[in-house]
mmCIF file of C-alpha atoms in Angstrom:
data_model
loop_
_atom_site.group_PDB
_atom_site.id
_atom_site.type_symbol
_atom_site.label_atom_id
_atom_site.label_comp_id
_atom_site.label_asym_id
_atom_site.label_seq_id
_atom_site.Cartn_x
_atom_site.Cartn_y
_atom_site.Cartn_z
ATOM 1 C CA LYS A 164 -19.740 11.409 -13.286
ATOM 2 C CA THR A 165 -17.043 13.977 -13.807
ATOM 3 C CA ARG A 166 -13.521 13.399 -12.520
ATOM 4 C CA ALA A 167 -13.985 16.182 -9.985
ATOM 5 C CA ALA A 168 -17.181 14.562 -8.652
ATOM 6 C CA ALA A 169 -15.452 11.177 -8.433
ATOM 7 C CA ARG A 170 -12.526 12.711 -6.468
ATOM 8 C CA LYS A 171 -14.932 14.285 -3.984
ATOM 9 C CA GLU A 172 -16.446 10.859 -3.285
ATOM 10 C CA GLU A 173 -13.090 9.307 -2.367
ATOM 11 C CA PRO A 174 -12.744 8.768 1.381
ATOM 12 C CA GLU A 175 -10.205 10.427 3.652
ATOM 13 C CA THR A 176 -7.313 7.992 3.851
ATOM 14 C CA PHE A 177 -3.948 7.127 5.334
ATOM 15 C CA PHE A 178 -1.203 4.836 4.045
ATOM 16 C CA ALA A 179 -0.107 1.731 5.926
ATOM 17 C CA MET A 180 2.976 -0.444 5.524
ATOM 18 C CA VAL A 181 2.190 -4.067 6.304
ATOM 19 C CA VAL A 182 4.962 -6.502 7.212
ATOM 20 C CA ASP A 183 5.089 -10.229 7.903
ATOM 21 C CA ASN A 184 7.649 -12.474 9.586
ATOM 22 C CA GLU A 185 7.820 -14.559 6.387
ATOM 23 C CA TRP A 186 9.250 -11.488 4.605
ATOM 24 C CA ARG A 187 11.606 -10.373 7.397
ATOM 25 C CA ASP A 188 14.815 -11.720 5.758
ATOM 26 C CA GLN A 189 14.129 -9.757 2.567
ATOM 27 C CA GLY A 190 12.677 -6.684 4.315
ATOM 28 C CA GLY A 191 9.504 -7.176 2.280
ATOM 29 C CA PHE A 192 6.325 -5.207 2.784
ATOM 30 C CA ARG A 193 2.969 -4.319 1.254
ATOM 31 C CA VAL A 194 1.435 -0.846 1.021
ATOM 32 C CA PHE A 195 -2.266 -0.128 1.515
ATOM 33 C CA GLU A 196 -4.242 3.085 1.314
ATOM 34 C CA VAL A 197 -6.801 2.737 4.080
ATOM 35 C CA ALA A 198 -10.119 4.591 4.365
ATOM 36 C CA LYS A 199 -10.467 6.345 7.729
ATOM 37 C CA ASP A 200 -14.262 6.144 7.834
ATOM 38 C CA GLY A 201 -16.416 3.045 7.790
ATOM 39 C CA THR A 202 -13.898 0.846 9.576
ATOM 40 C CA GLN A 203 -14.515 -1.398 12.521
ATOM 41 C CA GLY A 204 -11.708 -2.956 14.532
ATOM 42 C CA ARG A 205 -9.204 -4.677 12.295
ATOM 43 C CA ILE A 206 -11.491 -4.844 9.250
ATOM 44 C CA ARG A 207 -10.603 -2.012 6.885
ATOM 45 C CA THR A 208 -11.719 -0.775 3.494
ATOM 46 C CA CYS A 209 -8.586 -0.241 1.458
ATOM 47 C CA ARG A 210 -6.769 -0.538 -1.823
ATOM 48 C CA GLU A 211 -3.339 -2.003 -2.276
ATOM 49 C CA TRP A 212 -0.512 -0.164 -4.048
ATOM 50 C CA TYR A 213 2.280 -1.904 -5.961
ATOM 51 C CA CYS A 214 5.802 -1.049 -7.081
ATOM 52 C CA ASP A 215 5.790 -0.638 -10.874
ATOM 53 C CA ALA A 216 8.945 -1.360 -12.901
ATOM 54 C CA ASP A 217 7.664 0.810 -15.779
ATOM 55 C CA ILE A 218 8.076 3.969 -13.669
ATOM 56 C CA ALA A 219 11.411 3.063 -12.054
ATOM 57 C CA PRO A 220 14.123 5.703 -11.737
ATOM 58 C CA PRO A 221 16.784 5.765 -14.486
ATOM 59 C CA GLY A 222 18.906 2.643 -14.066
ATOM 60 C CA GLY A 223 16.075 0.766 -12.318
ATOM 61 C CA TYR A 224 15.418 0.051 -8.670
ATOM 62 C CA LYS A 225 18.432 -0.799 -6.557
ATOM 63 C CA PRO A 226 18.029 -3.248 -3.643
ATOM 64 C CA GLY A 227 17.864 -1.415 -0.339
ATOM 65 C CA ALA A 228 17.899 2.045 -1.946
ATOM 66 C CA GLY A 229 14.423 2.939 -0.705
ATOM 67 C CA ASP A 230 13.441 4.572 -3.980
ATOM 68 C CA GLN A 231 10.420 2.506 -4.959
ATOM 69 C CA ARG A 232 7.539 4.170 -6.790
ATOM 70 C CA PHE A 233 3.994 2.941 -6.204
ATOM 71 C CA LEU A 234 0.728 2.941 -8.160
ATOM 72 C CA PRO A 235 -2.715 1.804 -6.953
ATOM 73 C CA MET A 236 -3.689 -1.723 -8.036
ATOM 74 C CA VAL A 237 -7.300 -0.609 -8.525
ATOM 75 C CA LYS A 238 -8.964 2.783 -8.880
ATOM 76 C CA LYS A 239 -11.684 2.336 -6.258
ATOM 77 C CA PHE A 240 -11.629 1.315 -2.628
ATOM 78 C CA SER A 241 -13.232 -2.084 -2.855
ATOM 79 C CA LYS A 242 -11.037 -4.458 -0.901
ATOM 80 C CA LYS A 243 -11.872 -5.444 2.657
ATOM 81 C CA ALA A 244 -8.801 -6.511 4.556
ATOM 82 C CA CYS A 245 -8.005 -7.531 8.086
ATOM 83 C CA LEU A 246 -4.991 -5.549 9.267
ATOM 84 C CA GLU A 247 -3.605 -7.307 12.317
ATOM 85 C CA GLU A 248 -2.547 -5.043 15.179
ATOM 86 C CA GLY A 249 1.213 -4.938 15.520
ATOM 87 C CA ALA A 250 1.769 -5.883 11.880
ATOM 88 C CA TRP A 251 1.495 -2.446 10.262
ATOM 89 C CA ILE A 252 2.493 1.164 10.710
ATOM 90 C CA GLU A 253 1.070 4.394 9.343
ATOM 91 C CA LEU A 254 3.228 6.039 6.659
ATOM 92 C CA GLN A 255 3.929 9.488 5.320
ATOM 93 C CA VAL A 256 4.016 9.475 1.521
ATOM 94 C CA THR A 257 4.716 12.011 -1.207
ATOM 95 C CA SER A 258 2.803 12.254 -4.476
ATOM 96 C CA HIS A 259 4.752 12.830 -7.707
ATOM 97 C CA THR A 260 3.851 13.279 -11.369
ATOM 98 C CA GLY A 261 6.146 12.270 -14.220
ATOM 99 C CA GLU A 262 6.181 11.194 -17.845
ATOM 100 C CA PHE A 263 7.061 7.581 -18.569
ATOM 101 C CA GLN A 264 7.178 5.380 -21.639
ATOM 102 C CA GLU A 265 4.178 3.122 -21.845
ATOM 103 C CA GLY A 266 4.588 -0.440 -23.102
ATOM 104 C CA LYS A 267 6.269 -1.441 -26.351
ATOM 105 C CA LYS A 268 4.913 1.581 -28.211
ATOM 106 C CA LYS A 269 7.202 3.819 -26.150
ATOM 107 C CA LYS A 270 4.446 6.427 -26.032
ATOM 108 C CA LEU A 271 4.886 8.940 -23.187
ATOM 109 C CA LYS A 272 2.210 8.869 -20.530
ATOM 110 C CA THR A 273 1.793 11.213 -17.558
ATOM 111 C CA VAL A 274 1.558 9.201 -14.357
ATOM 112 C CA THR A 275 0.920 10.227 -10.758
ATOM 113 C CA TYR A 276 2.660 7.896 -8.329
ATOM 114 C CA MET A 277 3.702 7.985 -4.700
ATOM 115 C CA THR A 278 6.873 7.310 -2.772
ATOM 116 C CA ILE A 279 7.285 6.450 0.895
ATOM 117 C CA ASN A 280 9.108 9.120 2.881
ATOM 118 C CA ASN A 281 12.278 7.574 4.401
ATOM 119 C CA GLU A 282 11.323 4.174 2.990
ATOM 120 C CA ARG A 283 14.222 2.111 4.431
ATOM 121 C CA LYS A 284 13.814 3.628 7.909
ATOM 122 C CA GLU A 285 10.069 2.955 7.784
ATOM 123 C CA VAL A 286 10.661 -0.702 6.834
ATOM 124 C CA ALA A 287 13.008 -1.072 9.811
ATOM 125 C CA ARG A 288 10.464 0.632 12.092
ATOM 126 C CA ALA A 289 7.663 -1.661 10.869
ATOM 127 C CA TYR A 290 9.730 -4.767 11.645
ATOM 128 C CA GLU A 291 10.536 -3.397 15.116
ATOM 129 C CA VAL A 292 6.780 -3.230 15.800
ATOM 130 C CA LEU A 293 6.086 -6.742 14.430
ATOM 131 C CA GLU A 294 6.179 -9.586 16.918
ATOM 132 C CA PRO A 295 9.273 -11.802 16.477
ATOM 133 C CA GLU A 296 9.064 -15.274 14.927
ATOM 134 C CA GLY A 297 6.301 -17.278 16.499
ATOM 135 C CA GLY A 298 3.955 -14.313 16.308
ATOM 136 C CA ARG A 299 1.014 -14.103 13.960
ATOM 137 C CA PRO A 300 1.881 -15.932 10.717
ATOM 138 C CA LYS A 301 -0.029 -13.551 8.440
ATOM 139 C CA SER A 302 -0.258 -9.789 8.730
ATOM 140 C CA VAL A 303 -3.082 -9.137 6.286
ATOM 141 C CA SER A 304 -5.841 -11.328 4.952
ATOM 142 C CA LYS A 305 -8.630 -10.758 2.498
ATOM 143 C CA VAL A 306 -12.036 -10.759 4.127
ATOM 144 C CA THR A 307 -14.635 -12.611 2.090
ATOM 145 C CA ASP A 308 -17.116 -13.825 4.680
ATOM 146 C CA ARG A 309 -18.973 -11.030 6.531
ATOM 147 C CA ALA A 310 -19.802 -13.270 9.480
ATOM 148 C CA ALA A 311 -16.151 -14.308 9.855
ATOM 149 C CA ALA A 312 -15.071 -10.693 9.479
ATOM 150 C CA ALA A 313 -17.477 -9.541 12.192
ATOM 151 C CA LYS A 314 -16.280 -12.318 14.490
ATOM 152 C CA ARG A 315 -12.626 -11.341 13.952
ATOM 153 C CA ALA A 316 -13.407 -7.648 14.555
ATOM 154 C CA ALA A 317 -15.069 -8.385 17.890
#
């Protein structure tokens, strides 16, 4: 398949910030790109994005600065996850392209990454939505058993 054909097959998506009471003290979160079609209830087809130190701004990431840059963990949407209601918010993100040094070879590589618009405000908003301590202990879980997934979605 050509790259253009592969891009056409990608689903329409939105980004979600997932929070958990266990991460509240640190303001931690996870970012998922979620497919809009083919979802039922809480069970979603998605791919997780991660903050990559290799593409950090000059001087590195600064705690609380809200300048994290994210890359997808995998190329394809293959993960099924259960996104608990009240434990995530939809995000607005911006796509960027830049050149970064790759590995020890220091070879420049062009990378497309995304940032979260108003990241620190969005983290605060996500924790406002999350139930306080005593609420659901986990905000996202990997779905491996279709029968269990269907039962949870019902």
